Every structure is written in structure tokens, then in C-alpha cells.
Short mmCIF file of C-alpha atoms in Angstrom, two decimals:
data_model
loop_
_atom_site.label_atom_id
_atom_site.label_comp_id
_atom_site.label_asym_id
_atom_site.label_seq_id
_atom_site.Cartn_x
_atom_site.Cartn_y
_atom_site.Cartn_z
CA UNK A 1 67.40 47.85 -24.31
CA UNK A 2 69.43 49.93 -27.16
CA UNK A 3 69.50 48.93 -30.66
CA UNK A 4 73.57 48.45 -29.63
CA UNK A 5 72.96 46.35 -27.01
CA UNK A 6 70.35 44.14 -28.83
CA UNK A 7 73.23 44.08 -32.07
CA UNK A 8 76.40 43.40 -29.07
CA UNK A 9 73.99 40.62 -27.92
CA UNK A 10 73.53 38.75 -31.30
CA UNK A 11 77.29 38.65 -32.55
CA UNK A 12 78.16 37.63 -28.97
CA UNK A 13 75.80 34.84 -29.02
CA UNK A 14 76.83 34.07 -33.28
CA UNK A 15 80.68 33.82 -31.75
CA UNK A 16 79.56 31.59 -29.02
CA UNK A 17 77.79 29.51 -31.75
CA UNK A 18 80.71 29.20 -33.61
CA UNK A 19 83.01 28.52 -31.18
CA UNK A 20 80.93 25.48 -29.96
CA UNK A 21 80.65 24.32 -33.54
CA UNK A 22 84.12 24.17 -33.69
CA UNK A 23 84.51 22.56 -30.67
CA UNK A 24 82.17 20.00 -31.76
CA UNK A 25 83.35 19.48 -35.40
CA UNK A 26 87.45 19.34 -33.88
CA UNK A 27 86.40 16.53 -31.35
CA UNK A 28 84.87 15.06 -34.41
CA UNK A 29 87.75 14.77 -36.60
CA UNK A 30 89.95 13.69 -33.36
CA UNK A 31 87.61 10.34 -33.53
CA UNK A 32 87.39 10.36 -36.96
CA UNK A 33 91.31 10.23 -37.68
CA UNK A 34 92.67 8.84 -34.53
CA UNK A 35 92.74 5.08 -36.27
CA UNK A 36 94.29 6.90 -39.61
CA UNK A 37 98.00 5.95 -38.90
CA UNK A 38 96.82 2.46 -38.40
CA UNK A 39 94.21 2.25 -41.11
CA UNK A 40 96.97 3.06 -43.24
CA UNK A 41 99.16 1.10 -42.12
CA UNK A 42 96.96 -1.82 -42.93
CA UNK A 43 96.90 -0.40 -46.49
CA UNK A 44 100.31 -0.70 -46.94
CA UNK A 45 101.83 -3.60 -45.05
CA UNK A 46 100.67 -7.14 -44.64
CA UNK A 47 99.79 -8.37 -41.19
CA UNK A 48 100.38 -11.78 -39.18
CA UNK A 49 99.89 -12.62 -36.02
CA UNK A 50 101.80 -13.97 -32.79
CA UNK A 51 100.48 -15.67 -30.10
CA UNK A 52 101.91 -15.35 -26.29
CA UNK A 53 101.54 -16.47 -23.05
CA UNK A 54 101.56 -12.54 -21.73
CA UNK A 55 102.17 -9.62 -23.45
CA UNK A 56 103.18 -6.95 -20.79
CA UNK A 57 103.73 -3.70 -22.24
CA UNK A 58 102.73 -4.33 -25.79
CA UNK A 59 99.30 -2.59 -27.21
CA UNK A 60 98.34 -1.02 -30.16
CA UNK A 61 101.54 0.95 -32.44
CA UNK A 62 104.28 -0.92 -30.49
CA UNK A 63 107.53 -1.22 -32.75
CA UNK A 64 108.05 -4.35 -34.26
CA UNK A 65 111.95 -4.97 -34.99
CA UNK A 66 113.77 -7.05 -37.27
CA UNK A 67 117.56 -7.59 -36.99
CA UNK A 68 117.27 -4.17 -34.96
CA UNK A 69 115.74 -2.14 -38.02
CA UNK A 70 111.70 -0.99 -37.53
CA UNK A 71 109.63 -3.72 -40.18
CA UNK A 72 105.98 -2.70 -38.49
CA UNK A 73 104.00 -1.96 -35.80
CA UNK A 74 100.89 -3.73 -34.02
CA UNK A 75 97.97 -2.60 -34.91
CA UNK A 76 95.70 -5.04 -32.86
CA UNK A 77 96.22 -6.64 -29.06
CA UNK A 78 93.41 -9.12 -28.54
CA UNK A 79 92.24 -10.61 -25.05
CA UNK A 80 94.06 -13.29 -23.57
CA UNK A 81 91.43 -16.32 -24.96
CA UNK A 82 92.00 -20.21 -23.78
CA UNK A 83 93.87 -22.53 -26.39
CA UNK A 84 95.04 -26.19 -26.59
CA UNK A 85 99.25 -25.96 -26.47
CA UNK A 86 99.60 -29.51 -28.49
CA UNK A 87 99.98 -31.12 -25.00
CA UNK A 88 96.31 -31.92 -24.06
CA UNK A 89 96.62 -28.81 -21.62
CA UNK A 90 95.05 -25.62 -22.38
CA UNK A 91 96.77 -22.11 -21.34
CA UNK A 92 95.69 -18.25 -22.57
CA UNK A 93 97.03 -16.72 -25.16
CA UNK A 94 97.34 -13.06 -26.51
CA UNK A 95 96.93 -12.95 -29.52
CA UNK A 96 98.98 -9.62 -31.16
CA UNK A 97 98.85 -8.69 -34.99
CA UNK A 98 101.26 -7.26 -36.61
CA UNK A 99 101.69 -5.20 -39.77
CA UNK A 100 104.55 -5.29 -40.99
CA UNK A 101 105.57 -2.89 -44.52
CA UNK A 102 105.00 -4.76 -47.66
CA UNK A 103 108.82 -4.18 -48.75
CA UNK A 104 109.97 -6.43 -46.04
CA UNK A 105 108.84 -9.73 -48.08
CA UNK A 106 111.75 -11.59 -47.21
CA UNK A 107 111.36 -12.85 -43.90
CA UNK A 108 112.19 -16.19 -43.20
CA UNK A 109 108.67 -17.97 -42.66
CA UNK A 110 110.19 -20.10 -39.96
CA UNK A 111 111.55 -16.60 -37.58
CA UNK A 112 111.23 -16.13 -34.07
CA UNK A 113 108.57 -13.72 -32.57
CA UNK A 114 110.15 -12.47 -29.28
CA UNK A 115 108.75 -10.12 -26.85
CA UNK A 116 111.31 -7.76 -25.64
CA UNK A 117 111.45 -5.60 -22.80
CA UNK A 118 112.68 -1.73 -22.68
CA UNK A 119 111.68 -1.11 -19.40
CA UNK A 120 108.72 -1.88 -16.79
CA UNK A 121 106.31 -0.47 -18.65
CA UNK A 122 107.43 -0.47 -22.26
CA UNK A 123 108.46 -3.15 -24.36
CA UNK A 124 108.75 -4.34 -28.15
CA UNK A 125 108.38 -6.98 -30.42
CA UNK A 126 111.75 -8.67 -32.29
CA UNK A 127 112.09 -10.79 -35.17
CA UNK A 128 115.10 -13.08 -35.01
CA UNK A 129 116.03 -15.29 -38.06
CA UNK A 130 117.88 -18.81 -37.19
CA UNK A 131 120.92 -19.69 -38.95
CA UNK A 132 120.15 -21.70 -41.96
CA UNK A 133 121.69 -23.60 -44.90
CA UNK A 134 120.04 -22.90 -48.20
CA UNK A 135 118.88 -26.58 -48.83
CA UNK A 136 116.97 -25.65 -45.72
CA UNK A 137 116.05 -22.41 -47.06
CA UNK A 138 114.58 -23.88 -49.53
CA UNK A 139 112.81 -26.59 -47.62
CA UNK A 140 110.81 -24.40 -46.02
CA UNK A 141 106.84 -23.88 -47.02
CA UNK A 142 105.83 -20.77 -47.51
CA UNK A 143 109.73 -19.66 -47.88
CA UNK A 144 109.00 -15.75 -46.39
CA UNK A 145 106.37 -14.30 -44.22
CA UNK A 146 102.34 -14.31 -45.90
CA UNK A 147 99.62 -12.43 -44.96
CA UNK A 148 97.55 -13.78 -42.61
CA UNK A 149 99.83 -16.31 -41.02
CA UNK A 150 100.13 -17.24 -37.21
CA UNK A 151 103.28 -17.39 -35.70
CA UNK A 152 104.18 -18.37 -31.98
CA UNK A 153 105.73 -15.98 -29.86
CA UNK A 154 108.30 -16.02 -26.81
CA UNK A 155 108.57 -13.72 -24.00
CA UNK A 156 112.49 -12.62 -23.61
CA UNK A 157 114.41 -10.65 -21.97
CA UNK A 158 114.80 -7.11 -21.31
CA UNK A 159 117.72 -5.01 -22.09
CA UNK A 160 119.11 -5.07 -18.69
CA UNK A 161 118.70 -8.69 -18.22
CA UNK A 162 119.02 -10.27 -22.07
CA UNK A 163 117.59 -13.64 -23.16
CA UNK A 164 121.03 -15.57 -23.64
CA UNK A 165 121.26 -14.43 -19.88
CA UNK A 166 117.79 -15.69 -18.87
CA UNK A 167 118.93 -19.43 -20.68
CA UNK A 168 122.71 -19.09 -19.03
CA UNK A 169 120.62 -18.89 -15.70
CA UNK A 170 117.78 -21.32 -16.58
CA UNK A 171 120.58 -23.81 -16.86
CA UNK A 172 122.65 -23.22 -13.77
CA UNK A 173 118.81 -23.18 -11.73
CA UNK A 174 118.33 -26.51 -13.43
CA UNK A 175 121.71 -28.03 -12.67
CA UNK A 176 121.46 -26.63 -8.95
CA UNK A 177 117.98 -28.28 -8.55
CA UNK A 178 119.52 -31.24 -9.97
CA UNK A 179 122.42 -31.44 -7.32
CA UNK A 180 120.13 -30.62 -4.55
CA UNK A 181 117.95 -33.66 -5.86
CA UNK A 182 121.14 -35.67 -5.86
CA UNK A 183 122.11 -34.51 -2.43
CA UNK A 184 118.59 -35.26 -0.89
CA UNK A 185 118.88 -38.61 -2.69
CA UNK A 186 122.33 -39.99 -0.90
CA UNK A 187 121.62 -37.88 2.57
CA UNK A 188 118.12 -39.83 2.44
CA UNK A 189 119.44 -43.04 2.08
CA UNK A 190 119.51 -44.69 5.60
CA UNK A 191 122.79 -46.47 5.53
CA UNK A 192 124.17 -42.93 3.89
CA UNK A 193 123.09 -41.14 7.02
CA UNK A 194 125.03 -43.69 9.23
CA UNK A 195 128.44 -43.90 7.05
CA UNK A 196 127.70 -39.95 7.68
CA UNK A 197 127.91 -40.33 11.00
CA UNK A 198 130.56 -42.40 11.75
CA UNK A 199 132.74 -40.26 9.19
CA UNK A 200 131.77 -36.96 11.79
CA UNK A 201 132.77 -39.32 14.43
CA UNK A 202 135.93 -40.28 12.52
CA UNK A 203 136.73 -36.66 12.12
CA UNK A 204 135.82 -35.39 15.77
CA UNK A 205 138.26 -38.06 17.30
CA UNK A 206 141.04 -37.36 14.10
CA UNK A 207 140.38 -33.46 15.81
CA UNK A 208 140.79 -34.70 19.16
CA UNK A 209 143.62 -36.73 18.33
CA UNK A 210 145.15 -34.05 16.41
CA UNK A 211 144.50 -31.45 19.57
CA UNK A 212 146.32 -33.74 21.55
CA UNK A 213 149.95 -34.24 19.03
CA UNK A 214 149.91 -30.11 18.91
CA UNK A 215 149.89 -29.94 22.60
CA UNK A 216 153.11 -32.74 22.76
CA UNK A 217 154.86 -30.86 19.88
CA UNK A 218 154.42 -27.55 21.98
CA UNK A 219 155.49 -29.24 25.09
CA UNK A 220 158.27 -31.08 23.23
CA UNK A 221 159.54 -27.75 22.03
CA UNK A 222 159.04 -25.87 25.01
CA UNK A 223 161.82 -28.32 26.62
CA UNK A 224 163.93 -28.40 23.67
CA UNK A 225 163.80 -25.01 23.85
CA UNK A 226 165.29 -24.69 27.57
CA UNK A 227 167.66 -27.63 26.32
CA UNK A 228 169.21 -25.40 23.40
CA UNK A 229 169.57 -22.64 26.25
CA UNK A 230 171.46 -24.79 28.65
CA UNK A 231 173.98 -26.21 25.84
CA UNK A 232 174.51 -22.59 24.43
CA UNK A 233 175.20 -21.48 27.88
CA UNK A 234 177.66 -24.79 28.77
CA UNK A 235 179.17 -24.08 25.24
CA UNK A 236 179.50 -20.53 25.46
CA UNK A 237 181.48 -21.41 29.03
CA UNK A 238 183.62 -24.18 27.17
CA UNK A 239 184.61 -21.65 24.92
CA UNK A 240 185.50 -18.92 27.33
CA UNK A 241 187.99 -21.50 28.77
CA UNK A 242 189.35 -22.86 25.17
CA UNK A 243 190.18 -18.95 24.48
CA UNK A 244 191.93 -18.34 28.31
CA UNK A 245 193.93 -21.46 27.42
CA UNK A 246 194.94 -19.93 23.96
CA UNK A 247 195.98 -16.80 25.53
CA UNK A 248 198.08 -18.47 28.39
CA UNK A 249 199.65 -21.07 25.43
CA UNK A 250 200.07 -17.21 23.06
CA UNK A 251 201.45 -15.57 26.24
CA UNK A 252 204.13 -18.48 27.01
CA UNK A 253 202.61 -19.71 30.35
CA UNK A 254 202.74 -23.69 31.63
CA UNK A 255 204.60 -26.58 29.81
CA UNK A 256 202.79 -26.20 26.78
CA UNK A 257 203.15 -22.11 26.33
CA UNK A 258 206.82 -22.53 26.65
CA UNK A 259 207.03 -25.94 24.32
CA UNK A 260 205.89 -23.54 21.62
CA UNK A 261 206.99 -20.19 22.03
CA UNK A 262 210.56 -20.42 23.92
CA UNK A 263 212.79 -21.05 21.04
CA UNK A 264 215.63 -22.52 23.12
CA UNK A 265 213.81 -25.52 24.68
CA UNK A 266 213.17 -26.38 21.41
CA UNK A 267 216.69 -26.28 20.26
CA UNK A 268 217.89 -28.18 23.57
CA UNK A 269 215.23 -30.59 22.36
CA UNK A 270 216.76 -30.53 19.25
CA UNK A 271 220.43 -31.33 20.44
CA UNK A 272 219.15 -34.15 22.97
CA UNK A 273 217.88 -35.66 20.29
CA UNK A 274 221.14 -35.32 18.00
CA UNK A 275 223.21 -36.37 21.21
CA UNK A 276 220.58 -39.66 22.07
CA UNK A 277 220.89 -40.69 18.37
CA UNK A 278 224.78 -40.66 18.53
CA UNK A 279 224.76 -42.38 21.95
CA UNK A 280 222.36 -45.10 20.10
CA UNK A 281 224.65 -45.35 17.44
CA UNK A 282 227.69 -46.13 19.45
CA UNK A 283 225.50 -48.93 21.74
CA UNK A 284 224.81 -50.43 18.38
CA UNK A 285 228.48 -50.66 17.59
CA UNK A 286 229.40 -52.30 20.77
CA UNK A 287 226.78 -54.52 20.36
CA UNK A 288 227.90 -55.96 17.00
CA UNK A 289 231.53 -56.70 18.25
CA UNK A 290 230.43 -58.29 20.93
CA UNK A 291 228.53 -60.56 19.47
CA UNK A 292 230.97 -61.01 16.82
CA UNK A 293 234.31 -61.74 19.50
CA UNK A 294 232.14 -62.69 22.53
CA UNK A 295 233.03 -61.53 25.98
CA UNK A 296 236.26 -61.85 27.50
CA UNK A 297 235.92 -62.78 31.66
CA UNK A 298 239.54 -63.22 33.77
CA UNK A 299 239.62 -64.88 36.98
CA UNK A 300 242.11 -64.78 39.42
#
């Protein structure tokens, strides 16, 4: 071997060296820094911690909101551990700190840790103040937020489905349960289940009863129906014959026609009547005077 080869040899295997103390050292620093953000995050914000039932989608440098604005992040997700809920029952927790920046000190001490969800796999933690007078403001004890304290969370709802939601549904499920309990209840109840029945009875005959009238009020209209037909027919016929006798009376034929369109029986009429009203007259005279003078009888 050369004296170049040996030299080529030696700075390739001083690059290699290098290059795998790099290597080394950058994997190094990955370790070393990876819990910076969080390390100093602890340095400058004060952490608490909320307890849940489940915590899907939370772990470490979730957003923590309050009244929509970024306050913190977690920095720690613990492993769901057994604890008494007040009720002589125990359930597991998670328990999730939070740090939250020291220049949000004025958080309500008595504010609701809710666990929100973005999607199936995401998700983020809310703060939600209550409404409050300021006596009760100033009831409360610690007033804001402290290091160190434990606060109980909620599990909400996601952002297609939102908490108010969830409740509006809790509700009707509750009320429907409660009607189906109620409906069990009076179906149940023995004497229930035979007023039941003789009510479907009730209503079957009312049905076959009511079958029964629709089939007379067809029938009954079916033969007033043929009834109307024969009277329109005898009526249409009646008044065929009223209009022949209206022409024949127009047209001046039989006793009647003439009585009112030949103007000179009515005048004879006319002068009978003058004449028969004279004659009348004159039999009234001869009347009087006899009965005034009496009759005069000869005999020979």
C-alpha cells in the first residue's frame, strides 16, 4: 500500500469518526431538550390539576383554553388510579396537570375544568367561569386559581355535538325513560289491561258499526240518485208540455189562445157585459114598482 492510500485511508476513517460523533452528540441533545418547552413552562406558569373519569385525547402539551383564549398547556397525564367519589363508591381517575401562565391570576377558584373534543383523536381542555354576583365573588376561598390546587373535571362535548346539546338530550332520554316507565306502569296494571281490552272491543264494533252506516248512506244515495234522474226526466217532460201549451195559447189555438189574443171576443165580452148590466138595471126597476103598486090581475 502507497503512502496515498495509507493518508486516503486515515481522513476517511477521521470523517467517519466525526460523523458518528455527531450523530451521537445530536441524538444527545434531542433527549436532552425534548422536555425544554415544558420545563419552561413550569418556570413560568403555575400548575393545578384536574381530575376525570377519562381523558381521551389529552396527553402531554394539549391546549388548555379559557373563555376561548390559550391560558396553558398540560404538562403531565398521570394513570388512571382508584379514588373514593364522596359516595362510598370508588371509580378511576386521570389525573391531568396543568400549567397555566402566571399572568392569568385571575381565574375564578370555583371554574369549570371541561374536556373538550376537536375530533376523534384530538381534544382540549376549557375553562368556563359561572356567572356570579360579587358578594359571591367575594365569598369564595382562595378567590383565583393557586398553585397546586385540585380541581374536578367534566368530560363535554365535541364541536360537532356541544355540551348544551349533550344536556338538551340527557333530558329528553330521561323524560322518554320516564314515560316508558309510566306506560309499563298503567299497561301492567291488571284491571288496565282489561279496560284496554274492552276499549279495542268498543272500537272494533264502533268500526263495524261504522262499516255498516257507510254502506246504507251509499245505498241510500245510490237510489236517491236514480230518484233525482226519474223526477228530472218527469220534469223535463212536464215542461216540454207547459212550453207546447204556451205556444198554442201565443199562436191563438183552443178557447184559451183566442180568449187572449183575438181582440174582438174580448170586446163582444165587453158589450155583453155593458148590455147584461143594463138589462139588470131595468129588472131592478120593475121590481121596485111592483112592489111599490102591487100587481094588477083582471078576470073575466
Amino acid at each position: 500500500m502507497s503512502d496515498y492510500e495509507r493518508i486516503q485511508n486515515r481522513r476517511n476513517m477521521i470523517v467517519g469518526a466525526f460523523v458518528i460523533i455527531g450523530l451521537v452528540v445530536f441524538v444527545y441533545m434531542v433527549f436532552l431538550f425534548r422536555d425544554m418547552p415544558i420545563a419552561m413552562t413550569k418556570v413560568t406558569s403555575y400548575t393545578v390539576r384536574a381530575k376525570f373519569e377519562y381523558a381521551p385525547g389529552i396527553q402531554t402539551d394539549t391546549p388548555v383554553k379559557y373563555c376561548g383564549y390559550n391560558i396553558g398547556r398540560v404538562t403531565e397525564v398521570s394513570p388512571p388510579s382508584l379514588e373514593s367519589n364522596g359516595k362510598g363508591q370508588f371509580v378511576n381517575r386521570v389525573t391531568v396537570t396543568i400549567a397555566i401562565q402566571k399572568k392569568y391570576d385571575d381565574i375564578p377558584s370555583n371554574v369549570e375544568v371541561e374536556l373538550a373534543r376537536k375530533s376523534l383523536s384530538s381534544g382540549y381542555i376549557e375553562f368556563k367561569s359561572k356567572p356570579m354576583t360579587a358578594q359571591e365573588i367575594e365569598a369564595l376561598n382562595p378567590k383565583y386559581l393557586q398553585q397546586g390546587m385540585i380541581l374536578a373535571g367534566t368530560n363535554g362535548g365535541s364541536e360537532f355535538l356541544p355540551k348544551d346539546m349533550q344536556d338538551k338530550f340527557n333530558v329528553l332520554f330521561e323524560k322518554v325513560s320516564l314515560l316508558l316507565d309510566n306506560v309499563n306502569t298503567v299497561v301492567g296494571d291488571k284491571e288496565n289491561q282489561q279496560n284496554l281490552k274492552n276499549s279495542l272491543a268498543n272500537l272494533s264494533k264502533a268500526t263495524e258499526e261504522s262499516i255498516s252506516t257507510l254502506q246504507q248512506i251509499r245505498e241510500f244515495s245510490a237510489a236517491g240518485k236514480t230518484t233525482m234522474l226519474t223526477v228530472n226526466e218527469e220534469l223535463g217532460e212536464t215542461l216540454i208540455e207547459m212550453q207546447r201549451l204556451l205556444y198554442k195559447i201565443n199562436s191563438g189555438e183552443g178557447t184559451v189562445g183566442k180568449l187572449i189574443n183575438d181582440d174582438r171576443l174580448y170586446e163582444n165580452l165587453l158589450n155583453s157585459s155593458e148590455e147584461l148590466k143594463e138589462a139588470l138595471a131595468g129588472m131592478k126597476k120593475t121590481f121596485n114598482k111592483t112592489s111599490e103598486k102591487g100587481i094588477k090581475v083582471s078576470v073575466f
